[in-house]
mmCIF file with all atom_site columns, C-alpha atoms in Angstrom:
data_model
loop_
_atom_site.group_PDB
_atom_site.id
_atom_site.type_symbol
_atom_site.label_atom_id
_atom_site.label_alt_id
_atom_site.label_comp_id
_atom_site.label_asym_id
_atom_site.label_entity_id
_atom_site.label_seq_id
_atom_site.pdbx_PDB_ins_code
_atom_site.Cartn_x
_atom_site.Cartn_y
_atom_site.Cartn_z
_atom_site.occupancy
_atom_site.B_iso_or_equiv
_atom_site.pdbx_formal_charge
_atom_site.auth_seq_id
_atom_site.auth_comp_id
_atom_site.auth_asym_id
_atom_site.auth_atom_id
_atom_site.pdbx_PDB_model_num
ATOM 1   C CA . UNK A 1 1   ? -2.915  -10.431 13.773  1.00 73.00 ? 199 UNK A CA 1
ATOM 2   C CA . UNK A 1 2   ? -2.248  -6.758  13.310  1.00 80.00 ? 200 UNK A CA 1
ATOM 3   C CA . UNK A 1 3   ? -4.753  -4.031  12.519  1.00 88.00 ? 201 UNK A CA 1
ATOM 4   C CA . UNK A 1 4   ? -4.783  -0.308  11.871  1.00 93.00 ? 202 UNK A CA 1
ATOM 5   C CA . UNK A 1 5   ? -7.433  2.265   12.710  1.00 95.00 ? 203 UNK A CA 1
ATOM 6   C CA . UNK A 1 6   ? -7.453  5.684   11.131  1.00 96.00 ? 204 UNK A CA 1
ATOM 7   C CA . UNK A 1 7   ? -9.767  8.109   12.897  1.00 91.00 ? 205 UNK A CA 1
ATOM 8   C CA . UNK A 1 8   ? -11.620 10.334  10.481  1.00 91.00 ? 206 UNK A CA 1
ATOM 9   C CA . UNK A 1 9   ? -12.171 9.328   6.886   1.00 92.00 ? 207 UNK A CA 1
ATOM 10  C CA . UNK A 1 10  ? -12.207 12.994  5.884   1.00 96.00 ? 208 UNK A CA 1
ATOM 11  C CA . UNK A 1 11  ? -10.206 15.839  7.393   1.00 97.00 ? 209 UNK A CA 1
ATOM 12  C CA . UNK A 1 12  ? -10.332 19.468  6.269   1.00 97.00 ? 210 UNK A CA 1
ATOM 13  C CA . UNK A 1 13  ? -7.820  22.093  7.308   1.00 97.00 ? 211 UNK A CA 1
ATOM 14  C CA . UNK A 1 14  ? -7.157  25.634  6.201   1.00 97.00 ? 212 UNK A CA 1
ATOM 15  C CA . UNK A 1 15  ? -4.052  26.423  4.219   1.00 97.00 ? 213 UNK A CA 1
ATOM 16  C CA . UNK A 1 16  ? -1.272  27.229  6.692   1.00 97.00 ? 214 UNK A CA 1
ATOM 17  C CA . UNK A 1 17  ? -2.923  25.371  9.564   1.00 97.00 ? 215 UNK A CA 1
ATOM 18  C CA . UNK A 1 18  ? -1.649  22.314  11.385  1.00 97.00 ? 216 UNK A CA 1
ATOM 19  C CA . UNK A 1 19  ? -2.344  18.942  9.799   1.00 97.00 ? 217 UNK A CA 1
ATOM 20  C CA . UNK A 1 20  ? -3.002  16.049  12.185  1.00 97.00 ? 218 UNK A CA 1
ATOM 21  C CA . UNK A 1 21  ? -4.003  12.642  10.858  1.00 98.00 ? 219 UNK A CA 1
ATOM 22  C CA . UNK A 1 22  ? -4.554  9.960   13.453  1.00 97.00 ? 220 UNK A CA 1
ATOM 23  C CA . UNK A 1 23  ? -3.464  6.335   13.324  1.00 97.00 ? 221 UNK A CA 1
ATOM 24  C CA . UNK A 1 24  ? -3.701  3.674   16.004  1.00 96.00 ? 222 UNK A CA 1
ATOM 25  C CA . UNK A 1 25  ? -2.512  0.123   15.598  1.00 93.00 ? 223 UNK A CA 1
ATOM 26  C CA . UNK A 1 26  ? -2.792  -3.186  17.342  1.00 90.00 ? 224 UNK A CA 1
ATOM 27  C CA . UNK A 1 27  ? -0.011  -5.701  17.194  1.00 81.00 ? 225 UNK A CA 1
ATOM 28  C CA . UNK A 1 28  ? 1.185   -8.642  19.245  1.00 74.00 ? 226 UNK A CA 1
ATOM 29  C CA . UNK A 1 29  ? 4.826   -7.814  18.577  1.00 76.00 ? 227 UNK A CA 1
ATOM 30  C CA . UNK A 1 30  ? 6.713   -4.550  17.996  1.00 75.00 ? 228 UNK A CA 1
ATOM 31  C CA . UNK A 1 31  ? 5.442   -3.264  14.684  1.00 82.00 ? 229 UNK A CA 1
ATOM 32  C CA . UNK A 1 32  ? 6.919   -1.457  11.750  1.00 86.00 ? 230 UNK A CA 1
ATOM 33  C CA . UNK A 1 33  ? 4.771   1.533   10.816  1.00 90.00 ? 231 UNK A CA 1
ATOM 34  C CA . UNK A 1 34  ? 4.329   3.481   7.620   1.00 92.00 ? 232 UNK A CA 1
ATOM 35  C CA . UNK A 1 35  ? 2.444   6.406   6.166   1.00 96.00 ? 233 UNK A CA 1
ATOM 36  C CA . UNK A 1 36  ? 1.674   6.430   2.458   1.00 95.00 ? 234 UNK A CA 1
ATOM 37  C CA . UNK A 1 37  ? 0.127   9.200   0.378   1.00 96.00 ? 235 UNK A CA 1
ATOM 38  C CA . UNK A 1 38  ? -2.028  8.722   -2.697  1.00 94.00 ? 236 UNK A CA 1
ATOM 39  C CA . UNK A 1 39  ? -2.608  11.613  -5.062  1.00 92.00 ? 237 UNK A CA 1
ATOM 40  C CA . UNK A 1 40  ? -5.540  11.427  -7.480  1.00 87.00 ? 238 UNK A CA 1
ATOM 41  C CA . UNK A 1 41  ? -5.119  8.762   -10.142 1.00 83.00 ? 239 UNK A CA 1
ATOM 42  C CA . UNK A 1 42  ? -1.731  7.740   -8.844  1.00 86.00 ? 240 UNK A CA 1
ATOM 43  C CA . UNK A 1 43  ? -0.204  4.900   -6.892  1.00 88.00 ? 241 UNK A CA 1
ATOM 44  C CA . UNK A 1 44  ? 0.959   5.050   -3.310  1.00 92.00 ? 242 UNK A CA 1
ATOM 45  C CA . UNK A 1 45  ? 4.078   6.907   -2.310  1.00 92.00 ? 243 UNK A CA 1
ATOM 46  C CA . UNK A 1 46  ? 5.914   6.360   0.956   1.00 92.00 ? 244 UNK A CA 1
ATOM 47  C CA . UNK A 1 47  ? 5.858   9.434   3.184   1.00 95.00 ? 245 UNK A CA 1
ATOM 48  C CA . UNK A 1 48  ? 7.767   8.046   6.132   1.00 93.00 ? 246 UNK A CA 1
ATOM 49  C CA . UNK A 1 49  ? 8.376   4.903   8.134   1.00 90.00 ? 247 UNK A CA 1
ATOM 50  C CA . UNK A 1 50  ? 9.268   3.768   11.611  1.00 89.00 ? 248 UNK A CA 1
ATOM 51  C CA . UNK A 1 51  ? 11.270  0.578   12.050  1.00 82.00 ? 249 UNK A CA 1
ATOM 52  C CA . UNK A 1 52  ? 13.563  1.004   15.050  1.00 79.00 ? 250 UNK A CA 1
ATOM 53  C CA . UNK A 1 53  ? 15.418  3.776   16.859  1.00 82.00 ? 251 UNK A CA 1
ATOM 54  C CA . UNK A 1 54  ? 14.188  7.350   17.133  1.00 85.00 ? 252 UNK A CA 1
ATOM 55  C CA . UNK A 1 55  ? 10.462  7.492   17.691  1.00 88.00 ? 253 UNK A CA 1
ATOM 56  C CA . UNK A 1 56  ? 10.017  10.837  15.916  1.00 94.00 ? 254 UNK A CA 1
ATOM 57  C CA . UNK A 1 57  ? 10.303  10.175  12.219  1.00 94.00 ? 255 UNK A CA 1
ATOM 58  C CA . UNK A 1 58  ? 10.628  12.835  9.558   1.00 95.00 ? 256 UNK A CA 1
ATOM 59  C CA . UNK A 1 59  ? 9.436   12.230  6.055   1.00 93.00 ? 257 UNK A CA 1
ATOM 60  C CA . UNK A 1 60  ? 9.061   13.979  2.760   1.00 93.00 ? 258 UNK A CA 1
ATOM 61  C CA . UNK A 1 61  ? 7.148   17.196  2.126   1.00 93.00 ? 259 UNK A CA 1
ATOM 62  C CA . UNK A 1 62  ? 7.527   18.388  5.718   1.00 95.00 ? 260 UNK A CA 1
ATOM 63  C CA . UNK A 1 63  ? 5.544   15.572  7.332   1.00 97.00 ? 261 UNK A CA 1
ATOM 64  C CA . UNK A 1 64  ? 6.552   13.801  10.489  1.00 97.00 ? 262 UNK A CA 1
ATOM 65  C CA . UNK A 1 65  ? 5.104   11.151  12.773  1.00 97.00 ? 263 UNK A CA 1
ATOM 66  C CA . UNK A 1 66  ? 5.781   9.992   16.288  1.00 95.00 ? 264 UNK A CA 1
ATOM 67  C CA . UNK A 1 67  ? 5.645   6.391   17.407  1.00 93.00 ? 265 UNK A CA 1
ATOM 68  C CA . UNK A 1 68  ? 4.091   6.182   20.883  1.00 93.00 ? 266 UNK A CA 1
ATOM 69  C CA . UNK A 1 69  ? 4.168   2.627   22.113  1.00 90.00 ? 267 UNK A CA 1
ATOM 70  C CA . UNK A 1 70  ? 2.177   3.356   25.269  1.00 91.00 ? 268 UNK A CA 1
ATOM 71  C CA . UNK A 1 71  ? -0.646  4.819   23.196  1.00 92.00 ? 269 UNK A CA 1
ATOM 72  C CA . UNK A 1 72  ? -0.216  2.397   20.237  1.00 93.00 ? 270 UNK A CA 1
ATOM 73  C CA . UNK A 1 73  ? -0.309  5.434   17.991  1.00 95.00 ? 271 UNK A CA 1
ATOM 74  C CA . UNK A 1 74  ? 1.560   6.771   14.976  1.00 96.00 ? 272 UNK A CA 1
ATOM 75  C CA . UNK A 1 75  ? -0.095  10.100  14.179  1.00 97.00 ? 273 UNK A CA 1
ATOM 76  C CA . UNK A 1 76  ? 1.005   12.101  11.150  1.00 98.00 ? 274 UNK A CA 1
ATOM 77  C CA . UNK A 1 77  ? 1.553   15.848  11.449  1.00 98.00 ? 275 UNK A CA 1
ATOM 78  C CA . UNK A 1 78  ? 2.642   18.816  9.384   1.00 97.00 ? 276 UNK A CA 1
ATOM 79  C CA . UNK A 1 79  ? 2.959   22.277  10.941  1.00 97.00 ? 277 UNK A CA 1
ATOM 80  C CA . UNK A 1 80  ? 1.591   24.226  7.986   1.00 97.00 ? 278 UNK A CA 1
ATOM 81  C CA . UNK A 1 81  ? -0.715  22.780  5.356   1.00 97.00 ? 279 UNK A CA 1
ATOM 82  C CA . UNK A 1 82  ? -0.189  23.515  1.690   1.00 96.00 ? 280 UNK A CA 1
ATOM 83  C CA . UNK A 1 83  ? -2.692  23.155  -1.118  1.00 96.00 ? 281 UNK A CA 1
ATOM 84  C CA . UNK A 1 84  ? -0.513  20.428  -2.645  1.00 95.00 ? 282 UNK A CA 1
ATOM 85  C CA . UNK A 1 85  ? -1.050  18.278  0.460   1.00 97.00 ? 283 UNK A CA 1
ATOM 86  C CA . UNK A 1 86  ? -4.590  17.474  -0.623  1.00 97.00 ? 284 UNK A CA 1
ATOM 87  C CA . UNK A 1 87  ? -4.590  13.690  -1.086  1.00 96.00 ? 285 UNK A CA 1
ATOM 88  C CA . UNK A 1 88  ? -5.558  10.453  0.605   1.00 95.00 ? 286 UNK A CA 1
ATOM 89  C CA . UNK A 1 89  ? -3.290  9.201   3.366   1.00 97.00 ? 287 UNK A CA 1
ATOM 90  C CA . UNK A 1 90  ? -2.896  5.628   4.501   1.00 95.00 ? 288 UNK A CA 1
ATOM 91  C CA . UNK A 1 91  ? -1.333  4.333   7.666   1.00 95.00 ? 289 UNK A CA 1
ATOM 92  C CA . UNK A 1 92  ? 0.051   0.793   7.474   1.00 92.00 ? 290 UNK A CA 1
ATOM 93  C CA . UNK A 1 93  ? 1.659   -1.731  9.785   1.00 89.00 ? 291 UNK A CA 1
ATOM 94  C CA . UNK A 1 94  ? 3.923   -4.688  9.196   1.00 83.00 ? 292 UNK A CA 1
ATOM 95  C CA . UNK A 1 95  ? 5.130   -7.296  11.609  1.00 72.00 ? 293 UNK A CA 1
ATOM 96  C CA . UNK A 1 96  ? 8.062   -8.406  9.525   1.00 62.00 ? 294 UNK A CA 1
ATOM 97  C CA . UNK A 1 97  ? 11.413  -6.714  9.145   1.00 52.00 ? 295 UNK A CA 1
ATOM 98  C CA . UNK A 1 98  ? 9.983   -4.392  6.584   1.00 45.00 ? 296 UNK A CA 1
ATOM 99  C CA . UNK A 1 99  ? 6.770   -4.339  4.641   1.00 46.00 ? 297 UNK A CA 1
ATOM 100 C CA . UNK A 1 100 ? 6.458   -7.704  3.025   1.00 66.00 ? 298 UNK A CA 1
ATOM 101 C CA . UNK A 1 101 ? 2.873   -7.770  4.211   1.00 76.00 ? 299 UNK A CA 1
ATOM 102 C CA . UNK A 1 102 ? 1.318   -4.415  4.828   1.00 84.00 ? 300 UNK A CA 1
ATOM 103 C CA . UNK A 1 103 ? -1.952  -4.086  6.680   1.00 88.00 ? 301 UNK A CA 1
ATOM 104 C CA . UNK A 1 104 ? -3.524  -0.768  5.783   1.00 92.00 ? 302 UNK A CA 1
ATOM 105 C CA . UNK A 1 105 ? -5.961  1.495   7.520   1.00 94.00 ? 303 UNK A CA 1
ATOM 106 C CA . UNK A 1 106 ? -9.053  2.639   5.653   1.00 94.00 ? 304 UNK A CA 1
ATOM 107 C CA . UNK A 1 107 ? -7.475  5.940   4.685   1.00 95.00 ? 305 UNK A CA 1
ATOM 108 C CA . UNK A 1 108 ? -8.053  9.626   5.447   1.00 96.00 ? 306 UNK A CA 1
ATOM 109 C CA . UNK A 1 109 ? -8.858  12.074  2.701   1.00 96.00 ? 307 UNK A CA 1
ATOM 110 C CA . UNK A 1 110 ? -7.250  15.423  3.432   1.00 97.00 ? 308 UNK A CA 1
ATOM 111 C CA . UNK A 1 111 ? -8.844  18.559  1.986   1.00 97.00 ? 309 UNK A CA 1
ATOM 112 C CA . UNK A 1 112 ? -7.088  21.916  2.162   1.00 97.00 ? 310 UNK A CA 1
ATOM 113 C CA . UNK A 1 113 ? -9.290  25.000  2.368   1.00 96.00 ? 311 UNK A CA 1
ATOM 114 C CA . UNK A 1 114 ? -7.826  28.077  0.664   1.00 94.00 ? 312 UNK A CA 1
ATOM 115 C CA . UNK B 2 1   ? 14.111  4.824   -13.511 1.00 82.00 ? 665 UNK B CA 1
ATOM 116 C CA . UNK B 2 2   ? 13.044  2.416   -10.766 1.00 81.00 ? 666 UNK B CA 1
ATOM 117 C CA . UNK B 2 3   ? 9.413   1.583   -11.205 1.00 92.00 ? 667 UNK B CA 1
ATOM 118 C CA . UNK B 2 4   ? 6.569   -0.871  -11.004 1.00 95.00 ? 668 UNK B CA 1
ATOM 119 C CA . UNK B 2 5   ? 4.529   -0.983  -14.196 1.00 96.00 ? 669 UNK B CA 1
ATOM 120 C CA . UNK B 2 6   ? 0.982   -2.257  -14.392 1.00 96.00 ? 670 UNK B CA 1
ATOM 121 C CA . UNK B 2 7   ? -1.110  -2.775  -17.483 1.00 97.00 ? 671 UNK B CA 1
ATOM 122 C CA . UNK B 2 8   ? -3.720  -1.905  -18.373 1.00 97.00 ? 672 UNK B CA 1
ATOM 123 C CA . UNK B 2 9   ? -4.524  1.213   -16.352 1.00 95.00 ? 673 UNK B CA 1
ATOM 124 C CA . UNK B 2 10  ? -8.223  0.914   -17.068 1.00 96.00 ? 674 UNK B CA 1
ATOM 125 C CA . UNK B 2 11  ? -10.250 -2.139  -18.016 1.00 97.00 ? 675 UNK B CA 1
ATOM 126 C CA . UNK B 2 12  ? -13.946 -2.776  -18.492 1.00 97.00 ? 676 UNK B CA 1
ATOM 127 C CA . UNK B 2 13  ? -14.963 -6.382  -18.986 1.00 96.00 ? 677 UNK B CA 1
ATOM 128 C CA . UNK B 2 14  ? -17.980 -8.649  -18.769 1.00 97.00 ? 678 UNK B CA 1
ATOM 129 C CA . UNK B 2 15  ? -18.744 -11.246 -16.156 1.00 97.00 ? 679 UNK B CA 1
ATOM 130 C CA . UNK B 2 16  ? -16.957 -14.520 -16.767 1.00 97.00 ? 680 UNK B CA 1
ATOM 131 C CA . UNK B 2 17  ? -14.444 -13.338 -19.353 1.00 97.00 ? 681 UNK B CA 1
ATOM 132 C CA . UNK B 2 18  ? -10.944 -14.279 -18.234 1.00 97.00 ? 682 UNK B CA 1
ATOM 133 C CA . UNK B 2 19  ? -8.484  -11.430 -17.885 1.00 97.00 ? 683 UNK B CA 1
ATOM 134 C CA . UNK B 2 20  ? -4.909  -10.823 -16.812 1.00 98.00 ? 684 UNK B CA 1
ATOM 135 C CA . UNK B 2 21  ? -3.425  -7.699  -15.284 1.00 98.00 ? 685 UNK B CA 1
ATOM 136 C CA . UNK B 2 22  ? 0.316   -7.564  -15.752 1.00 98.00 ? 686 UNK B CA 1
ATOM 137 C CA . UNK B 2 23  ? 2.865   -6.228  -13.279 1.00 98.00 ? 687 UNK B CA 1
ATOM 138 C CA . UNK B 2 24  ? 6.556   -5.778  -13.900 1.00 98.00 ? 688 UNK B CA 1
ATOM 139 C CA . UNK B 2 25  ? 9.324   -4.277  -11.761 1.00 96.00 ? 689 UNK B CA 1
ATOM 140 C CA . UNK B 2 26  ? 12.854  -3.322  -12.757 1.00 95.00 ? 690 UNK B CA 1
ATOM 141 C CA . UNK B 2 27  ? 14.436  -3.200  -9.301  1.00 91.00 ? 691 UNK B CA 1
ATOM 142 C CA . UNK B 2 28  ? 15.336  -6.903  -8.925  1.00 91.00 ? 692 UNK B CA 1
ATOM 143 C CA . UNK B 2 29  ? 12.991  -7.131  -5.937  1.00 89.00 ? 693 UNK B CA 1
ATOM 144 C CA . UNK B 2 30  ? 12.265  -10.534 -4.484  1.00 88.00 ? 694 UNK B CA 1
ATOM 145 C CA . UNK B 2 31  ? 8.936   -9.682  -2.891  1.00 88.00 ? 695 UNK B CA 1
ATOM 146 C CA . UNK B 2 32  ? 5.864   -8.749  -4.918  1.00 92.00 ? 696 UNK B CA 1
ATOM 147 C CA . UNK B 2 33  ? 2.222   -8.502  -3.995  1.00 94.00 ? 697 UNK B CA 1
ATOM 148 C CA . UNK B 2 34  ? -1.211  -7.502  -5.224  1.00 96.00 ? 698 UNK B CA 1
ATOM 149 C CA . UNK B 2 35  ? -3.690  -5.328  -3.351  1.00 96.00 ? 699 UNK B CA 1
ATOM 150 C CA . UNK B 2 36  ? -7.180  -4.179  -4.073  1.00 97.00 ? 700 UNK B CA 1
ATOM 151 C CA . UNK B 2 37  ? -8.467  -0.826  -2.909  1.00 94.00 ? 701 UNK B CA 1
ATOM 152 C CA . UNK B 2 38  ? -12.136 -0.293  -2.159  1.00 94.00 ? 702 UNK B CA 1
ATOM 153 C CA . UNK B 2 39  ? -13.821 2.793   -0.684  1.00 89.00 ? 703 UNK B CA 1
ATOM 154 C CA . UNK B 2 40  ? -13.954 2.641   3.093   1.00 87.00 ? 704 UNK B CA 1
ATOM 155 C CA . UNK B 2 41  ? -11.855 -0.535  3.206   1.00 91.00 ? 705 UNK B CA 1
ATOM 156 C CA . UNK B 2 42  ? -8.374  0.730   2.401   1.00 90.00 ? 706 UNK B CA 1
ATOM 157 C CA . UNK B 2 43  ? -6.012  -1.676  0.648   1.00 92.00 ? 707 UNK B CA 1
ATOM 158 C CA . UNK B 2 44  ? -6.250  -5.392  1.194   1.00 94.00 ? 708 UNK B CA 1
ATOM 159 C CA . UNK B 2 45  ? -3.663  -7.912  0.112   1.00 92.00 ? 709 UNK B CA 1
ATOM 160 C CA . UNK B 2 46  ? -4.790  -10.481 -2.461  1.00 96.00 ? 710 UNK B CA 1
ATOM 161 C CA . UNK B 2 47  ? -1.671  -12.579 -3.085  1.00 94.00 ? 711 UNK B CA 1
ATOM 162 C CA . UNK B 2 48  ? 2.024   -12.235 -2.539  1.00 91.00 ? 712 UNK B CA 1
ATOM 163 C CA . UNK B 2 49  ? 5.231   -13.843 -3.730  1.00 91.00 ? 713 UNK B CA 1
ATOM 164 C CA . UNK B 2 50  ? 8.476   -14.142 -1.791  1.00 86.00 ? 714 UNK B CA 1
ATOM 165 C CA . UNK B 2 51  ? 10.448  -15.123 -4.879  1.00 87.00 ? 715 UNK B CA 1
ATOM 166 C CA . UNK B 2 52  ? 10.236  -16.997 -8.185  1.00 92.00 ? 716 UNK B CA 1
ATOM 167 C CA . UNK B 2 53  ? 7.812   -19.930 -7.989  1.00 92.00 ? 717 UNK B CA 1
ATOM 168 C CA . UNK B 2 54  ? 6.857   -19.006 -4.387  1.00 89.00 ? 718 UNK B CA 1
ATOM 169 C CA . UNK B 2 55  ? 3.377   -17.543 -3.974  1.00 92.00 ? 719 UNK B CA 1
ATOM 170 C CA . UNK B 2 56  ? 0.845   -17.471 -1.168  1.00 90.00 ? 720 UNK B CA 1
ATOM 171 C CA . UNK B 2 57  ? -2.596  -16.148 -0.344  1.00 91.00 ? 721 UNK B CA 1
ATOM 172 C CA . UNK B 2 58  ? -3.156  -12.788 1.237   1.00 89.00 ? 722 UNK B CA 1
ATOM 173 C CA . UNK B 2 59  ? -6.300  -11.642 2.982   1.00 89.00 ? 723 UNK B CA 1
ATOM 174 C CA . UNK B 2 60  ? -8.734  -11.730 0.043   1.00 95.00 ? 724 UNK B CA 1
ATOM 175 C CA . UNK B 2 61  ? -7.539  -14.352 -2.483  1.00 96.00 ? 725 UNK B CA 1
ATOM 176 C CA . UNK B 2 62  ? -10.907 -15.774 -3.604  1.00 97.00 ? 726 UNK B CA 1
ATOM 177 C CA . UNK B 2 63  ? -11.462 -15.450 -7.328  1.00 97.00 ? 727 UNK B CA 1
ATOM 178 C CA . UNK B 2 64  ? -7.848  -14.611 -8.137  1.00 98.00 ? 728 UNK B CA 1
ATOM 179 C CA . UNK B 2 65  ? -4.757  -16.464 -9.296  1.00 98.00 ? 729 UNK B CA 1
ATOM 180 C CA . UNK B 2 66  ? -1.151  -15.395 -9.642  1.00 97.00 ? 730 UNK B CA 1
ATOM 181 C CA . UNK B 2 67  ? 2.063   -16.791 -11.023 1.00 96.00 ? 731 UNK B CA 1
ATOM 182 C CA . UNK B 2 68  ? 5.732   -15.911 -10.578 1.00 96.00 ? 732 UNK B CA 1
ATOM 183 C CA . UNK B 2 69  ? 7.736   -17.541 -13.345 1.00 97.00 ? 733 UNK B CA 1
ATOM 184 C CA . UNK B 2 70  ? 10.230  -14.707 -13.565 1.00 96.00 ? 734 UNK B CA 1
ATOM 185 C CA . UNK B 2 71  ? 11.528  -12.446 -10.855 1.00 95.00 ? 735 UNK B CA 1
ATOM 186 C CA . UNK B 2 72  ? 10.392  -9.231  -12.541 1.00 97.00 ? 736 UNK B CA 1
ATOM 187 C CA . UNK B 2 73  ? 6.808   -10.243 -13.430 1.00 97.00 ? 737 UNK B CA 1
ATOM 188 C CA . UNK B 2 74  ? 3.822   -11.029 -11.222 1.00 98.00 ? 738 UNK B CA 1
ATOM 189 C CA . UNK B 2 75  ? 0.575   -11.170 -13.219 1.00 98.00 ? 739 UNK B CA 1
ATOM 190 C CA . UNK B 2 76  ? -2.846  -11.210 -11.565 1.00 98.00 ? 740 UNK B CA 1
ATOM 191 C CA . UNK B 2 77  ? -5.358  -13.530 -13.226 1.00 98.00 ? 741 UNK B CA 1
ATOM 192 C CA . UNK B 2 78  ? -9.127  -13.397 -12.897 1.00 97.00 ? 742 UNK B CA 1
ATOM 193 C CA . UNK B 2 79  ? -10.375 -16.584 -14.532 1.00 95.00 ? 743 UNK B CA 1
ATOM 194 C CA . UNK B 2 80  ? -14.080 -15.761 -14.199 1.00 97.00 ? 744 UNK B CA 1
ATOM 195 C CA . UNK B 2 81  ? -14.491 -12.145 -13.120 1.00 97.00 ? 745 UNK B CA 1
ATOM 196 C CA . UNK B 2 82  ? -17.593 -11.105 -11.226 1.00 97.00 ? 746 UNK B CA 1
ATOM 197 C CA . UNK B 2 83  ? -19.002 -7.630  -10.479 1.00 97.00 ? 747 UNK B CA 1
ATOM 198 C CA . UNK B 2 84  ? -17.754 -7.803  -6.863  1.00 97.00 ? 748 UNK B CA 1
ATOM 199 C CA . UNK B 2 85  ? -14.218 -7.752  -8.262  1.00 98.00 ? 749 UNK B CA 1
ATOM 200 C CA . UNK B 2 86  ? -14.774 -4.257  -9.585  1.00 98.00 ? 750 UNK B CA 1
ATOM 201 C CA . UNK B 2 87  ? -12.027 -2.372  -7.798  1.00 97.00 ? 751 UNK B CA 1
ATOM 202 C CA . UNK B 2 88  ? -8.743  -0.506  -8.034  1.00 96.00 ? 752 UNK B CA 1
ATOM 203 C CA . UNK B 2 89  ? -5.799  -2.891  -8.064  1.00 97.00 ? 753 UNK B CA 1
ATOM 204 C CA . UNK B 2 90  ? -2.216  -2.171  -7.083  1.00 96.00 ? 754 UNK B CA 1
ATOM 205 C CA . UNK B 2 91  ? 0.906   -4.197  -7.560  1.00 96.00 ? 755 UNK B CA 1
ATOM 206 C CA . UNK B 2 92  ? 3.812   -3.607  -5.176  1.00 93.00 ? 756 UNK B CA 1
ATOM 207 C CA . UNK B 2 93  ? 7.385   -4.819  -4.896  1.00 91.00 ? 757 UNK B CA 1
ATOM 208 C CA . UNK B 2 94  ? 10.130  -4.643  -2.292  1.00 85.00 ? 758 UNK B CA 1
ATOM 209 C CA . UNK B 2 95  ? 13.402  -6.248  -1.352  1.00 78.00 ? 759 UNK B CA 1
ATOM 210 C CA . UNK B 2 96  ? 13.332  -9.363  0.799   1.00 65.00 ? 760 UNK B CA 1
ATOM 211 C CA . UNK B 2 97  ? 13.476  -7.783  4.207   1.00 58.00 ? 761 UNK B CA 1
ATOM 212 C CA . UNK B 2 98  ? 14.835  -10.827 5.919   1.00 59.00 ? 762 UNK B CA 1
ATOM 213 C CA . UNK B 2 99  ? 18.163  -9.820  4.456   1.00 55.00 ? 763 UNK B CA 1
ATOM 214 C CA . UNK B 2 100 ? 17.917  -6.051  4.312   1.00 53.00 ? 764 UNK B CA 1
ATOM 215 C CA . UNK B 2 101 ? 16.444  -3.643  6.789   1.00 55.00 ? 765 UNK B CA 1
ATOM 216 C CA . UNK B 2 102 ? 14.741  -0.353  6.084   1.00 52.00 ? 766 UNK B CA 1
ATOM 217 C CA . UNK B 2 103 ? 13.395  -1.063  2.636   1.00 65.00 ? 767 UNK B CA 1
ATOM 218 C CA . UNK B 2 104 ? 10.125  0.214   1.285   1.00 78.00 ? 768 UNK B CA 1
ATOM 219 C CA . UNK B 2 105 ? 7.384   -1.071  -0.957  1.00 84.00 ? 769 UNK B CA 1
ATOM 220 C CA . UNK B 2 106 ? 7.093   0.507   -4.398  1.00 90.00 ? 770 UNK B CA 1
ATOM 221 C CA . UNK B 2 107 ? 3.630   0.645   -5.882  1.00 93.00 ? 771 UNK B CA 1
ATOM 222 C CA . UNK B 2 108 ? 2.425   0.651   -9.447  1.00 94.00 ? 772 UNK B CA 1
ATOM 223 C CA . UNK B 2 109 ? 0.038   3.296   -10.782 1.00 93.00 ? 773 UNK B CA 1
ATOM 224 C CA . UNK B 2 110 ? -2.986  1.101   -10.340 1.00 94.00 ? 774 UNK B CA 1
ATOM 225 C CA . UNK B 2 111 ? -5.467  -0.688  -12.587 1.00 97.00 ? 775 UNK B CA 1
ATOM 226 C CA . UNK B 2 112 ? -9.095  0.341   -12.393 1.00 96.00 ? 776 UNK B CA 1
ATOM 227 C CA . UNK B 2 113 ? -11.190 -2.713  -13.247 1.00 98.00 ? 777 UNK B CA 1
ATOM 228 C CA . UNK B 2 114 ? -14.922 -2.650  -13.890 1.00 98.00 ? 778 UNK B CA 1
ATOM 229 C CA . UNK B 2 115 ? -16.796 -5.923  -14.306 1.00 97.00 ? 779 UNK B CA 1
ATOM 230 C CA . UNK B 2 116 ? -20.291 -5.580  -15.751 1.00 96.00 ? 780 UNK B CA 1
#
């Protein structure tokens, strides 16, 4: 069975600073990895995904993530935080071709300090 | 506009009173699923459906039922709700990834259910 661990349920960064949200996974087979963002009172929106190929994945809103098999990690980064980035972020893993069954981490709430 | 629509958005009910949360998608997706979101637990899958008349349990199916009579609809049924089912519920849909790579799951806006 697969699992996802997100380190830090709350992360605060200053506007303009680097955003780093951590995600580690466990999986018996090569996984497919995803980051979703949830803004207040809204559903989940896909930020980016890794399926195969290039291990550095670029997503929307300037976010990117790197798949590191040796570290079983898929950390999310953004060079310069913006106030609009304040939201909850979920890392998820799937063992199938896509995301028919997503196993989610517990989420990280990102706060941006003006 | 491609979307997953859930209704209602908010619902307060009493213990034991049957309720249904509807979910509809307009993208002709084969795969649909229901998740519940609880603080500190993330999202957990309740039930999923690979196609019409094909449903199966997810990680936390107790106390829930689903049906998939039409491709676009996937209602979640709580026949006798209890307070521990107070949660935020999300419906999601995606293409059958056994045939297409690189698809994503689309989520509804969520249904906040309170059982008193």
